[in-house]
PDB file of C-alpha atoms in Angstrom:
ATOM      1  CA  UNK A 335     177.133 -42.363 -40.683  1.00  0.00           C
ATOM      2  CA  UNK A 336     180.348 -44.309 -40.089  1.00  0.00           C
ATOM      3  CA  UNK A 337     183.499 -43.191 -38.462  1.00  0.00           C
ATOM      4  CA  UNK A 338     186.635 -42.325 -40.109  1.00  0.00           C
ATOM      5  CA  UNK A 339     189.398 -44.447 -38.132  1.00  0.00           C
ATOM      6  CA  UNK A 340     193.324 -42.765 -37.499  1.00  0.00           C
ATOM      7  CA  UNK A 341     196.320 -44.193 -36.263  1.00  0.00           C
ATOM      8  CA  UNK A 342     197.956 -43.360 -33.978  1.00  0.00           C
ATOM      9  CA  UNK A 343     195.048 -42.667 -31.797  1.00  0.00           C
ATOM     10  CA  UNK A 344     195.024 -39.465 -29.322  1.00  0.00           C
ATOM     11  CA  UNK A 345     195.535 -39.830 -25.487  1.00  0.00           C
ATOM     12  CA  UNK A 346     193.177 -37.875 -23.435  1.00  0.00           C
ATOM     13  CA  UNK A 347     192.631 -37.143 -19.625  1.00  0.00           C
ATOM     14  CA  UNK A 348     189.427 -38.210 -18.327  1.00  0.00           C
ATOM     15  CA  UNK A 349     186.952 -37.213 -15.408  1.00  0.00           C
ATOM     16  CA  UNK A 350     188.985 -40.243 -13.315  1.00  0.00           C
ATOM     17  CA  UNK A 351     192.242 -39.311 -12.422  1.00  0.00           C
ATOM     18  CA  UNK A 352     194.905 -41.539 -13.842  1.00  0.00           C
ATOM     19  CA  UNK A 353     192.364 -42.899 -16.695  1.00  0.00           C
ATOM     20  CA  UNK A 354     193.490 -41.836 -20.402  1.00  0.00           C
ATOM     21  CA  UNK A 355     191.095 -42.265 -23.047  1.00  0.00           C
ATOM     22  CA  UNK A 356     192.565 -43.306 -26.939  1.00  0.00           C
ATOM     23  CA  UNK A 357     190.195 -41.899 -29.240  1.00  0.00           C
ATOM     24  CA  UNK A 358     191.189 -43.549 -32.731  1.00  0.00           C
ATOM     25  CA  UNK A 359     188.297 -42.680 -34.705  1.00  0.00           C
ATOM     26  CA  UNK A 360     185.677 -39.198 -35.278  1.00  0.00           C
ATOM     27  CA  UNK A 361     182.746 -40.653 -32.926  1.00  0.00           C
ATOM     28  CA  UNK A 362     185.063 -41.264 -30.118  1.00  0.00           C
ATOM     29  CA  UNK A 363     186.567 -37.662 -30.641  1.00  0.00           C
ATOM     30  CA  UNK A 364     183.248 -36.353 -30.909  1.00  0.00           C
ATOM     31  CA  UNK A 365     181.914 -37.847 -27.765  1.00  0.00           C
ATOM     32  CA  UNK A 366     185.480 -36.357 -25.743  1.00  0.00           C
ATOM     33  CA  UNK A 367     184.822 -32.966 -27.284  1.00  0.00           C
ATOM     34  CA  UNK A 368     181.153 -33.009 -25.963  1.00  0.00           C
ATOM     35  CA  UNK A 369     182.410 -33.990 -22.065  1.00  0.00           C
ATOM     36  CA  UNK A 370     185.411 -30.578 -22.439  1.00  0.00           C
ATOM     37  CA  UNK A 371     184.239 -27.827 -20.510  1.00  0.00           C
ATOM     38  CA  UNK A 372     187.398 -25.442 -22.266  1.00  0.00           C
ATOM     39  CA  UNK A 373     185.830 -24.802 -25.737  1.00  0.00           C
ATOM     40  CA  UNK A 374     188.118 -22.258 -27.346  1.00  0.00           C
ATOM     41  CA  UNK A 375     187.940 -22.149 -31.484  1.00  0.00           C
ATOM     42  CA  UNK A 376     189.941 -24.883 -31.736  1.00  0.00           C
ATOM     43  CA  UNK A 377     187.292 -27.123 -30.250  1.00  0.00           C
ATOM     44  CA  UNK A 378     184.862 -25.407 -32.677  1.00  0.00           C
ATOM     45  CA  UNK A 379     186.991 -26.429 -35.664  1.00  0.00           C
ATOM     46  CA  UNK A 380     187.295 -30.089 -33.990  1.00  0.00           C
ATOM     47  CA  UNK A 381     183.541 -30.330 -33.483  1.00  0.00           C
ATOM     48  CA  UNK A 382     183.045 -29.011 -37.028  1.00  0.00           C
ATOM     49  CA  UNK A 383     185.627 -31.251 -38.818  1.00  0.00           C
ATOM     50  CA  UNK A 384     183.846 -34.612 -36.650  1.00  0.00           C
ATOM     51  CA  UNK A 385     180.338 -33.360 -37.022  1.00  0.00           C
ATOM     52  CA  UNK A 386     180.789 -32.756 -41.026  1.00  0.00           C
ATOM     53  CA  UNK A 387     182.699 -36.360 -41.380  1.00  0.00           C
ATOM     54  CA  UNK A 388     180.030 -38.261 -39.422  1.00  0.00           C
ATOM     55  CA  UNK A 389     177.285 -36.989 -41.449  1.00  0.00           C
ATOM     56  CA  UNK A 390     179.710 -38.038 -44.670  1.00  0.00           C
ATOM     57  CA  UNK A 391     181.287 -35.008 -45.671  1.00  0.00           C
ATOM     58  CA  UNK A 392     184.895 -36.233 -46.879  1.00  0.00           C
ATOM     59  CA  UNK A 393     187.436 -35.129 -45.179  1.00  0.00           C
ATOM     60  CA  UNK A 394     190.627 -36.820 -44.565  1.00  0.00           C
ATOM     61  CA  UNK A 395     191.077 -38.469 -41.124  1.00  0.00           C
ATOM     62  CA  UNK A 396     194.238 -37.261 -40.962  1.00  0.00           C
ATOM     63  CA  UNK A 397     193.097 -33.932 -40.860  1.00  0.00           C
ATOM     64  CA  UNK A 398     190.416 -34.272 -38.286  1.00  0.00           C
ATOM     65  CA  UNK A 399     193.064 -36.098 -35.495  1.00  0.00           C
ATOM     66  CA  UNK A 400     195.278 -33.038 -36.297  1.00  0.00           C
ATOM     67  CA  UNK A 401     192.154 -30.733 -35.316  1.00  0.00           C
ATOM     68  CA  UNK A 402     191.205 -33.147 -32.801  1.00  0.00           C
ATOM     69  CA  UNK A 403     194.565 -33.082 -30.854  1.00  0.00           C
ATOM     70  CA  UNK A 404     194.918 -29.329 -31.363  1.00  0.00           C
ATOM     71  CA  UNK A 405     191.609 -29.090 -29.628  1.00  0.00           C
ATOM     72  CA  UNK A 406     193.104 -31.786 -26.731  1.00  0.00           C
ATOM     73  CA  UNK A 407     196.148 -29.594 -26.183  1.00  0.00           C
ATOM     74  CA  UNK A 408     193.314 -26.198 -26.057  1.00  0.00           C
ATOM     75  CA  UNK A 409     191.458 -27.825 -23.617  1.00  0.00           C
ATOM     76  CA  UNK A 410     194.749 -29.046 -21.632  1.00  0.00           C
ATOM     77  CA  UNK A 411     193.193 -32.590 -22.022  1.00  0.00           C
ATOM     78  CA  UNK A 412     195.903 -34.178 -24.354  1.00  0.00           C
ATOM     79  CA  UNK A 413     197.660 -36.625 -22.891  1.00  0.00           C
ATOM     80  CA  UNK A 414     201.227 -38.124 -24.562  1.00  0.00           C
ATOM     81  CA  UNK A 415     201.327 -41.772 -26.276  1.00  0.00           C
ATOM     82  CA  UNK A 416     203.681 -42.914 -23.728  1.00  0.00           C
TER      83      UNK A 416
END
């Protein structure tokens, strides 16, 4: 049950305002997508993608930070690298 790492990681907001959060890999995602209270189907797919990788389906990392930022901007939770 490892995680999958990607580069660059994804910026999020988090329940302190001012704090980001860089999720770089599918358990950190995972545990963001769990705190979102905005859980359209693009969360679903996230959660999906993280949930299937973690329990070592293989899927491409690349693919779940593309779902996993999707899911950020969703939620309005994404947050730019800068």
């Amino acid at each position: 049950m490892a995680s999958l790492w990607f580069v660059p990681p994804v910026f999020v907001k988090t329940e302190t305002d001012g704090v980001r959060h860089g999720c770089n890999n599918t358990r950190a995602a995972l545990e963001q997508l769990k705190r979102w209270t905005r859980r359209g189907p693009r969360w679903h797919k996230a959660w999906t993608l993280c949930l299937s990788a973690l329990e070592g389906d293989p899927i491409d990392p690349h693919v779940i930070r593309k779902a996993f930022v999707a899911a950020a901007k969703e939620a309005e939770m994404y947050l730019s690298p800068e």
